[in-house]
Structure formats: C-alpha cells, structure tokens
C-alpha cells in the first residue's frame, strides 16, 4: 500500500467517513466537509479546487472496473484490494512469526482482520475516474467481508472474481472526497468514496422535475 493510500486510510478511520454533507445543491465548489456537496459530472471536478484542502462532491456514476481482478502475467492481482488490521484499532498489522504486529502500538496479535481498501473505475456521460473505496462501502457493495473474500482468493475459487464482477455496471450516487497530491513533481487528483448508495430512480425523477 502506498503512502498516499495509508494517509487516506488514516483520515477515514479517524472519522472522515462521518463527514457531514448537505443534500444535492446547485452550489459551485464543494468546500469543506461541513458545507454543501454539489452534484457534478466527473469532467467538472477541477484539481485547482482541491489544491489547498479536500473538496467534496456528489456524482451519479457507474462502476466499470475493479483493479482487484486486473491480472498480472503471474495470475496475481495487480494491486492489493485489502490490508491486514488490528480488529480493535483498525490499524495496519504485519505478519511476524506465527502472529501479527501492530505497527502503531507494537502489540502482538494472534489474528488479524482484513479490511477493504480497493480501487474502482467509475464513469458517467462526461468521463471516467479511479476512486478508492473503503471497508464499509465495499462490504455493502460486495455483500461479503474482506476476510471471507480473501479465503475465496486463497482457495482459487471462482467466487472471488464473481463477487467483484457482480458490482460492475451498477449505478450509484457517490459522495467523493477529492484532494490534490504531488506525484513525481506533477499534481494529480486523489479521490476517495465517503459514501455511496444505489441510484433511486424515483427520487432522481422527482429531483429532475424540481429543477
């Protein structure tokens, strides 16, 4: 897991997932977590808005791709889709001997808990965007804990790929945290999902009529 993913995970675990949002708004910028979260198209997300502090948006978009099932030539996932954690603190742990060591406390554990931190490609009519999705949202999306899905992966069970595939081409309302980060001297946009739920087409129809 890269350092930017770890920072994002720490933000999420420290309460970022509880960020307050106002419902759909026609306002311009996304502002801080306590302000409005305007509905935008992917093409309208401006890296300049997120240059100094995180900005928040809502998108109506479709899941097109999960990096967890992108295969390398050796047949292993291209990128890790979960991390091993301390069940109590949710902090990352490393295998050491017959157990696990919590890096933050140096505590040794007999067992760990796997938690999702997965990347998906989302798209709308204007473009596409890769975003990080965390444990709570992934469990709702996939209908399975990361520990259970890991067992399917280790058993080379077709259930592993089937579980990821079932969420593809499904449409959601997604609340997004966007932040500009520098990578090798170039600014890039890092987006993570704060919350998501399937599109309610009845509500969407009503909102279109009200505009």
XYZ file of N, CA and C in Angstrom:
633
model
N 0.849 -1.186 0.000
C 0.000 0.000 0.000
C 0.887 1.238 0.000
N 0.623 2.178 -0.905
C 1.480 3.356 -0.993
C 1.168 4.341 0.116
N 2.080 5.308 0.335
C 1.943 6.241 1.460
C 0.677 7.071 1.354
N 0.288 7.479 0.137
C -0.923 8.296 -0.004
C -2.158 7.494 0.373
N -2.181 6.186 0.049
C -3.297 5.338 0.440
C -3.358 5.197 1.951
N -2.187 5.072 2.598
C -2.155 4.948 4.051
C -2.676 6.215 4.718
N -2.277 7.384 4.186
C -2.770 8.650 4.752
C -4.277 8.750 4.597
N -4.772 8.321 3.440
C -6.201 8.363 3.183
C -6.944 7.426 4.119
N -6.362 6.245 4.338
C -6.965 5.281 5.253
C -7.012 5.833 6.674
N -5.935 6.496 7.108
C -5.899 7.075 8.449
C -6.946 8.171 8.597
N -7.118 8.992 7.536
C -8.160 10.031 7.573
C -9.528 9.391 7.735
N -9.783 8.331 6.967
C -11.083 7.663 7.011
C -11.351 7.086 8.393
N -10.331 6.420 8.976
C -10.514 5.762 10.264
C -10.618 6.750 11.416
N -10.091 7.962 11.224
C -10.153 8.969 12.292
C -11.475 9.729 12.281
N -12.412 9.321 11.440
C -13.733 9.946 11.431
C -14.103 10.595 10.124
N -13.258 10.484 9.116
C -13.570 11.082 7.824
C -14.829 10.535 7.201
N -15.137 9.258 7.522
C -16.345 8.656 6.964
C -17.612 9.227 7.571
N -17.468 10.000 8.677
C -18.636 10.607 9.321
C -18.821 12.062 8.874
N -18.060 12.484 7.862
C -18.155 13.856 7.376
C -19.594 14.197 7.023
N -20.031 15.360 7.469
C -21.412 15.775 7.208
C -21.556 16.353 5.810
N -22.694 16.051 5.180
C -22.977 16.567 3.846
C -24.375 17.153 3.814
N -24.525 18.195 3.042
C -25.845 18.696 2.723
C -26.294 17.975 1.470
N -27.583 17.729 1.335
C -28.075 17.028 0.169
C -27.830 17.829 -1.091
N -28.315 17.323 -2.229
C -27.996 17.892 -3.526
C -28.099 19.403 -3.539
N -27.134 20.047 -4.160
C -27.072 21.503 -4.187
C -26.636 21.961 -5.556
N -27.019 23.144 -5.923
C -26.577 23.715 -7.196
C -25.403 24.634 -6.996
N -24.812 24.580 -5.779
C -23.687 25.459 -5.483
C -22.506 25.113 -6.358
N -21.513 26.002 -6.379
C -20.357 25.802 -7.244
C -19.348 24.860 -6.664
N -18.536 25.292 -5.713
C -17.469 24.468 -5.170
C -17.952 23.553 -4.088
N -17.119 22.524 -3.808
C -17.508 21.544 -2.819
C -17.163 21.942 -1.406
N -16.225 22.887 -1.233
C -15.881 23.383 0.093
C -15.425 22.305 1.036
N -15.515 22.582 2.344
C -15.104 21.622 3.361
C -16.173 20.591 3.605
N -15.838 19.631 4.486
C -16.751 18.531 4.739
C -18.072 18.955 5.321
N -18.117 20.098 6.038
C -19.361 20.518 6.652
C -20.220 21.354 5.739
N -19.738 21.703 4.547
C -20.507 22.525 3.628
C -21.336 21.677 2.692
N -21.702 22.268 1.567
C -22.512 21.543 0.610
C -21.662 20.592 -0.207
N -22.293 19.541 -0.690
C -21.630 18.593 -1.584
C -22.403 18.616 -2.894
N -22.036 19.502 -3.811
C -22.817 19.688 -5.029
C -22.726 18.492 -5.964
N -23.798 18.269 -6.712
C -23.782 17.238 -7.742
C -22.980 17.755 -8.931
N -22.054 16.944 -9.374
C -21.220 17.315 -10.513
C -21.096 16.151 -11.480
N -20.629 16.469 -12.678
C -20.160 15.454 -13.603
C -18.674 15.224 -13.336
N -18.179 14.061 -13.705
C -16.764 13.782 -13.488
C -15.886 14.818 -14.174
N -16.271 15.244 -15.368
C -15.468 16.220 -16.118
C -15.430 17.585 -15.453
N -16.339 17.830 -14.514
C -16.405 19.139 -13.858
C -15.547 19.210 -12.600
N -14.991 18.089 -12.166
C -14.133 18.109 -10.978
C -12.816 18.769 -11.354
N -12.511 19.859 -10.686
C -11.341 20.690 -11.020
C -10.256 20.481 -9.978
N -9.091 20.057 -10.420
C -7.977 19.820 -9.497
C -7.577 21.092 -8.765
N -7.823 22.255 -9.362
C -7.469 23.517 -8.713
C -8.308 23.748 -7.467
N -9.562 23.298 -7.480
C -10.421 23.474 -6.311
C -9.920 22.676 -5.117
N -9.257 21.567 -5.392
C -8.803 20.680 -4.326
C -7.312 20.848 -4.038
N -6.740 21.966 -4.446
C -5.295 22.125 -4.313
C -4.846 22.394 -2.886
N -5.639 23.141 -2.111
C -5.234 23.514 -0.753
C -5.862 22.632 0.327
N -7.066 22.195 0.105
C -7.773 21.379 1.090
C -8.729 20.449 0.345
N -9.180 19.382 0.999
C -10.100 18.462 0.323
C -11.402 19.156 -0.055
N -11.942 18.776 -1.184
C -13.258 19.221 -1.611
C -14.166 18.010 -1.727
N -15.463 18.252 -1.611
C -16.446 17.177 -1.590
C -17.487 17.384 -2.673
N -17.830 16.299 -3.358
C -18.782 16.338 -4.455
C -19.689 15.125 -4.386
N -20.785 15.218 -5.124
C -21.621 14.047 -5.359
C -21.620 13.751 -6.854
N -21.519 12.477 -7.180
C -21.553 12.032 -8.565
C -22.622 10.960 -8.720
N -23.273 10.953 -9.864
C -24.097 9.804 -10.252
C -23.297 9.064 -11.303
N -22.796 7.886 -10.953
C -21.853 7.232 -11.852
C -21.992 5.710 -11.788
N -21.347 5.065 -12.739
C -21.430 3.620 -12.906
C -20.057 2.989 -12.670
N -20.038 1.877 -11.945
C -18.785 1.146 -11.728
C -18.462 0.351 -12.989
N -17.284 0.615 -13.543
C -16.894 -0.034 -14.788
C -15.818 -1.106 -14.605
N -15.052 -0.982 -13.516
C -13.839 -1.799 -13.446
C -13.358 -1.854 -12.001
N -12.848 -3.015 -11.578
C -12.248 -3.171 -10.249
C -10.808 -3.627 -10.421
N -9.865 -2.887 -9.871
C -8.456 -3.241 -10.068
C -8.095 -4.567 -9.403
N -8.912 -5.018 -8.447
C -8.628 -6.283 -7.762
C -8.631 -7.464 -8.717
N -9.334 -7.372 -9.832
C -9.395 -8.501 -10.758
C -8.621 -8.214 -12.042
N -7.772 -7.180 -12.007
C -6.842 -6.957 -13.114
C -5.647 -7.858 -12.883
N -5.403 -8.769 -13.763
C -4.395 -9.801 -13.531
C -3.028 -9.445 -14.132
N -1.989 -9.756 -13.382
C -0.635 -9.693 -13.901
C -0.360 -11.000 -14.656
N 0.799 -11.092 -15.285
C 1.129 -12.288 -16.058
C 1.264 -13.522 -15.175
N 1.579 -13.325 -13.892
C 1.708 -14.478 -12.990
C 0.376 -14.874 -12.371
N -0.702 -14.192 -12.769
C -2.030 -14.552 -12.302
C -2.437 -13.941 -10.983
N -1.581 -13.126 -10.376
C -1.913 -12.489 -9.101
C -2.527 -11.116 -9.341
N -3.341 -10.632 -8.373
C -3.939 -9.315 -8.557
C -2.886 -8.236 -8.769
N -3.212 -7.286 -9.608
C -2.289 -6.218 -9.949
C -2.031 -5.312 -8.755
N -3.049 -5.109 -7.928
C -2.920 -4.211 -6.793
C -3.683 -4.783 -5.605
N -3.125 -4.617 -4.418
C -3.790 -5.125 -3.217
C -5.167 -4.488 -3.071
N -6.135 -5.271 -2.670
C -7.508 -4.784 -2.507
C -7.922 -4.723 -1.035
N -7.029 -5.159 -0.141
C -7.335 -5.099 1.289
C -6.027 -4.964 2.062
N -6.150 -4.732 3.356
C -4.964 -4.707 4.209
C -5.276 -5.462 5.497
N -4.231 -5.927 6.164
C -4.395 -6.649 7.419
C -4.395 -5.640 8.564
N -5.368 -5.782 9.482
C -5.538 -4.771 10.529
C -5.723 -5.402 11.903
N -5.522 -4.558 12.914
C -5.850 -4.887 14.296
C -7.373 -4.785 14.408
N -8.074 -5.848 14.790
C -9.539 -5.805 14.852
C -10.089 -4.704 15.746
N -9.325 -4.287 16.750
C -9.813 -3.276 17.684
C -9.543 -1.863 17.198
N -8.348 -1.619 16.668
C -7.970 -0.251 16.297
C -8.097 0.032 14.800
N -8.205 -1.019 14.000
C -8.254 -0.925 12.536
C -6.916 -0.495 11.929
N -5.884 -0.395 12.750
C -4.568 -0.005 12.265
C -3.901 -1.189 11.558
N -2.994 -0.878 10.647
C -2.319 -1.909 9.876
C -1.438 -2.774 10.774
N -1.451 -4.082 10.508
C -0.568 -5.006 11.212
C 0.248 -5.785 10.182
N 1.429 -6.248 10.619
C 2.320 -7.015 9.754
C 2.510 -8.412 10.318
N 2.598 -9.404 9.422
C 2.853 -10.757 9.887
C 4.264 -10.841 10.457
N 4.350 -11.424 11.637
C 5.641 -11.576 12.289
C 5.634 -12.886 13.066
N 6.443 -13.826 12.601
C 6.424 -15.138 13.226
C 5.095 -15.818 12.984
N 4.492 -16.315 14.073
C 3.201 -17.001 13.965
C 2.026 -16.065 14.194
N 2.311 -14.775 14.387
C 1.238 -13.827 14.671
C 1.365 -12.549 13.872
N 0.830 -11.477 14.443
C 0.771 -10.190 13.759
C 1.204 -9.086 14.711
N 1.904 -8.091 14.175
C 2.368 -6.977 14.999
C 1.732 -5.684 14.526
N 1.109 -4.977 15.478
C 0.519 -3.675 15.202
C 1.645 -2.648 15.173
N 1.877 -2.043 14.017
C 2.975 -1.085 13.869
C 2.814 0.129 14.763
N 1.577 0.529 15.031
C 1.351 1.763 15.790
C 1.554 1.582 17.294
N 1.333 0.362 17.802
C 1.421 0.133 19.247
C 2.475 -0.913 19.620
N 3.009 -1.617 18.602
C 3.951 -2.713 18.824
C 3.292 -3.898 19.530
N 1.979 -3.916 19.512
C 1.225 -5.000 20.129
C 1.247 -6.230 19.219
N 1.355 -7.405 19.823
C 1.342 -8.649 19.065
C -0.031 -9.305 19.170
N -0.526 -9.794 18.032
C -1.861 -10.374 17.966
C -1.780 -11.782 17.386
N -2.710 -12.632 17.826
C -2.786 -13.978 17.265
C -3.458 -13.966 15.897
N -4.422 -13.059 15.727
C -5.168 -12.996 14.480
C -5.318 -11.551 14.021
N -5.501 -11.385 12.735
C -5.745 -10.059 12.175
C -7.134 -10.036 11.544
N -7.557 -8.863 11.157
C -8.800 -8.706 10.395
C -8.466 -7.993 9.094
N -8.904 -8.526 7.998
C -8.680 -7.869 6.705
C -9.779 -6.856 6.453
N -9.368 -5.710 5.938
C -10.308 -4.631 5.633
C -10.063 -4.168 4.197
N -11.157 -3.824 3.539
C -11.057 -3.379 2.150
C -10.433 -1.989 2.037
N -9.583 -1.827 1.046
C -9.187 -0.511 0.547
C -8.920 -0.747 -0.942
N -9.971 -0.579 -1.731
C -9.978 -1.058 -3.114
C -10.213 0.087 -4.090
N -9.654 -0.062 -5.280
C -9.809 0.948 -6.325
C -10.778 0.468 -7.397
N -11.671 1.373 -7.766
C -12.645 1.103 -8.817
C -12.601 2.231 -9.844
N -12.944 1.889 -11.066
C -13.099 2.896 -12.106
C -14.583 3.212 -12.247
N -14.925 4.483 -12.048
C -16.297 4.958 -12.181
C -16.408 5.811 -13.439
N -17.559 5.814 -14.055
C -17.744 6.677 -15.220
C -19.144 7.263 -15.225
N -19.282 8.406 -15.884
C -20.591 8.974 -16.209
C -20.538 9.397 -17.667
N -21.532 10.177 -18.109
C -21.577 10.550 -19.528
C -20.458 11.491 -19.945
N -19.710 12.027 -18.950
C -18.678 13.018 -19.272
C -17.253 12.477 -19.204
N -17.056 11.334 -18.544
C -15.689 10.845 -18.393
C -15.591 9.714 -17.385
N -14.352 9.409 -16.974
C -14.095 8.304 -16.053
C -13.094 8.730 -14.996
N -13.125 8.035 -13.841
C -12.292 8.418 -12.715
C -12.054 7.194 -11.837
N -10.794 6.965 -11.427
C -10.497 5.925 -10.457
C -10.657 6.501 -9.053
N -11.338 5.755 -8.182
C -11.540 6.204 -6.809
C -11.313 5.050 -5.843
N -10.856 5.388 -4.639
C -10.642 4.408 -3.578
C -11.934 4.215 -2.796
N -12.283 2.969 -2.533
C -13.477 2.641 -1.749
C -13.037 1.855 -0.519
N -13.543 2.261 0.655
C -13.101 1.687 1.920
C -14.006 0.539 2.389
N -13.712 0.044 3.564
C -14.290 -1.202 4.048
C -15.812 -1.178 4.148
N -16.384 -0.173 4.789
C -17.835 -0.152 4.991
C -18.577 -0.185 3.663
N -18.138 0.659 2.728
C -18.808 0.727 1.433
C -18.582 -0.552 0.621
N -17.365 -1.096 0.675
C -17.079 -2.330 -0.065
C -17.909 -3.501 0.459
N -18.072 -3.577 1.772
C -18.873 -4.673 2.318
C -20.311 -4.583 1.833
N -20.858 -3.359 1.804
C -22.226 -3.190 1.298
C -22.286 -3.503 -0.194
N -21.272 -3.075 -0.909
C -21.246 -3.241 -2.362
C -21.090 -4.706 -2.764
N -20.193 -5.421 -2.068
C -19.857 -6.789 -2.450
C -20.630 -7.847 -1.661
N -21.222 -7.427 -0.534
C -22.010 -8.364 0.262
C -21.184 -9.401 0.987
N -19.944 -9.043 1.308
C -19.037 -10.014 1.927
C -17.906 -9.277 2.634
N -17.443 -9.828 3.751
C -16.311 -9.224 4.441
C -15.022 -9.498 3.667
N -14.014 -8.679 3.914
C -12.723 -8.876 3.247
C -12.094 -10.198 3.674
N -12.296 -10.618 4.917
C -11.768 -11.904 5.372
C -12.367 -13.057 4.570
N -13.676 -13.016 4.368
C -14.332 -14.094 3.626
C -13.897 -14.099 2.160
N -13.778 -12.914 1.572
C -13.361 -12.849 0.172
C -11.908 -13.301 0.010
N -11.083 -12.991 1.001
C -9.684 -13.424 0.972
C -9.588 -14.957 0.948
N -10.467 -15.628 1.691
C -10.469 -17.095 1.696
C -10.765 -17.632 0.295
N -11.717 -16.985 -0.397
C -12.029 -17.401 -1.772
C -10.820 -17.196 -2.689
N -10.098 -16.098 -2.464
C -8.914 -15.838 -3.283
C -7.849 -16.893 -3.034
N -7.605 -17.227 -1.775
C -6.583 -18.211 -1.432
C -6.949 -19.606 -1.934
N -8.244 -19.899 -1.993
C -8.704 -21.201 -2.484
C -8.802 -21.239 -4.009
N -8.451 -20.105 -4.658
C -8.590 -20.002 -6.123
C -10.015 -20.319 -6.559
N -10.969 -19.898 -5.739
C -12.375 -20.152 -6.025
C -12.903 -19.149 -7.052
N -13.762 -19.594 -7.973
C -14.374 -18.650 -8.915
C -15.237 -17.604 -8.220
N -15.596 -17.868 -6.967
C -16.403 -16.915 -6.198
C -15.682 -15.585 -6.030
N -14.346 -15.619 -6.021
C -13.585 -14.383 -5.857
C -13.879 -13.421 -7.005
N -13.689 -13.864 -8.232
C -13.950 -12.996 -9.386
C -15.443 -12.698 -9.538
N -16.271 -13.679 -9.273
C -17.715 -13.478 -9.388
C -18.202 -12.367 -8.460
N -17.622 -12.305 -7.255
C -18.039 -11.292 -6.275
C -17.724 -9.888 -6.776
N -16.539 -9.723 -7.365
C -16.196 -8.415 -7.925
C -17.039 -8.110 -9.164
N -17.229 -9.100 -10.001
C -17.951 -8.877 -11.255
C -19.399 -8.443 -11.041
N -20.011 -8.908 -9.945
C -21.434 -8.627 -9.764
C -21.717 -7.144 -9.512
N -20.696 -6.387 -9.093
C -20.926 -4.962 -8.848
C -20.639 -4.104 -10.081
N -20.073 -4.708 -11.127
C -19.754 -3.938 -12.323
C -21.031 -3.539 -13.057
N -20.984 -2.354 -13.649
C -22.096 -1.799 -14.431
C -23.326 -1.508 -13.582
N -23.109 -1.305 -12.279
C -24.187 -0.849 -11.405
C -24.012 0.650 -11.157
N -25.127 1.355 -11.048
C -25.093 2.815 -10.950
C -25.348 3.256 -9.507
N -24.598 4.278 -9.070
C -24.656 4.716 -7.681
C -24.593 6.237 -7.582
N -25.127 6.737 -6.461
C -24.865 8.115 -6.053
C -23.679 8.035 -5.096
N -22.617 8.740 -5.431
C -21.354 8.613 -4.700
C -20.952 9.966 -4.122
N -20.641 9.984 -2.842
C -20.079 11.175 -2.209
C -18.566 11.032 -2.220
N -17.906 12.024 -2.766
C -16.484 11.927 -3.068
C -15.673 12.965 -2.304
N -14.541 12.544 -1.774
C -13.544 13.453 -1.210
C -12.417 13.560 -2.229
N -12.148 14.773 -2.710
C -11.106 14.987 -3.720
C -9.996 15.853 -3.134
N -8.761 15.430 -3.346
C -7.614 16.163 -2.829
C -6.479 16.102 -3.840
N -5.834 17.234 -4.048
C -4.692 17.288 -4.952
C -3.441 16.805 -4.226
N -2.670 15.933 -4.887
C -1.413 15.445 -4.341
C -0.336 15.539 -5.406
N 0.904 15.672 -4.954
C 2.009 15.749 -5.906
C 2.668 14.393 -6.056
N 2.850 13.980 -7.308
C 3.488 12.702 -7.599
C 4.549 12.935 -8.659
N 5.813 12.746 -8.263
C 6.951 12.943 -9.159
C 6.902 14.321 -9.826
N 6.585 15.330 -8.996
C 6.597 16.711 -9.466
C 5.356 17.143 -10.215
N 4.372 16.264 -10.314
C 3.147 16.589 -11.045
C 1.950 16.473 -10.113
N 1.069 17.474 -10.148
C -0.139 17.438 -9.326
C -1.134 16.447 -9.927
N -1.706 15.622 -9.071
C -2.730 14.693 -9.534
C -3.861 14.672 -8.511
N -5.044 14.294 -8.967
C -6.225 14.308 -8.119
C -6.421 12.941 -7.480
N -6.512 12.926 -6.168
C -6.759 11.694 -5.424
C -8.197 11.731 -4.916
N -9.010 10.786 -5.344
C -10.429 10.787 -4.968
C -10.777 9.517 -4.200
N -11.548 9.678 -3.148
C -12.000 8.533 -2.365
C -13.494 8.650 -2.122
N -14.129 7.514 -1.952
C -15.571 7.457 -1.732
C -15.850 7.543 -0.236
N -16.611 8.552 0.155
C -17.013 8.720 1.546
C -18.289 7.938 1.833
N -19.184 7.929 0.848
C -20.431 7.179 0.993
C -20.961 6.891 -0.400
N -21.759 5.854 -0.524
C -22.369 5.543 -1.816
C -23.613 4.700 -1.592
N -24.562 4.844 -2.487
C -25.759 4.013 -2.440
C -26.319 3.878 -3.845
N -27.015 2.791 -4.132
C -27.573 2.606 -5.481
C -28.521 3.748 -5.836
N -28.586 4.066 -7.105
C -29.463 5.132 -7.566
C -30.920 4.755 -7.308
N -31.657 5.680 -6.688
C -33.099 5.544 -6.519
C -33.741 6.330 -7.664
N -34.223 5.624 -8.651
C -34.678 6.299 -9.861
C -35.953 7.113 -9.639
N -36.747 6.734 -8.644
C -37.935 7.530 -8.316
C -37.500 8.894 -7.780
N -36.551 8.891 -6.824
C -36.045 10.149 -6.276
C -35.339 10.984 -7.344
N -34.576 10.320 -8.206
C -33.882 11.041 -9.270
C -34.861 11.729 -10.191
N -35.963 11.048 -10.512
C -37.002 11.629 -11.369
C -37.629 12.848 -10.741
N -37.922 12.760 -9.421
C -38.507 13.893 -8.716
C -37.578 15.097 -8.714
N -36.280 14.845 -8.507
C -35.315 15.941 -8.466
C -35.171 16.598 -9.838
N -35.261 15.803 -10.890
C -35.185 16.377 -12.232
C -36.400 17.273 -12.497
N -37.564 16.853 -12.008
C -38.774 17.656 -12.195
C -38.708 18.968 -11.415
N -38.000 18.958 -10.286
C -37.919 20.144 -9.438
C -36.913 21.167 -9.961
N -36.036 20.767 -10.888
C -35.009 21.677 -11.378
C -35.606 22.670 -12.380
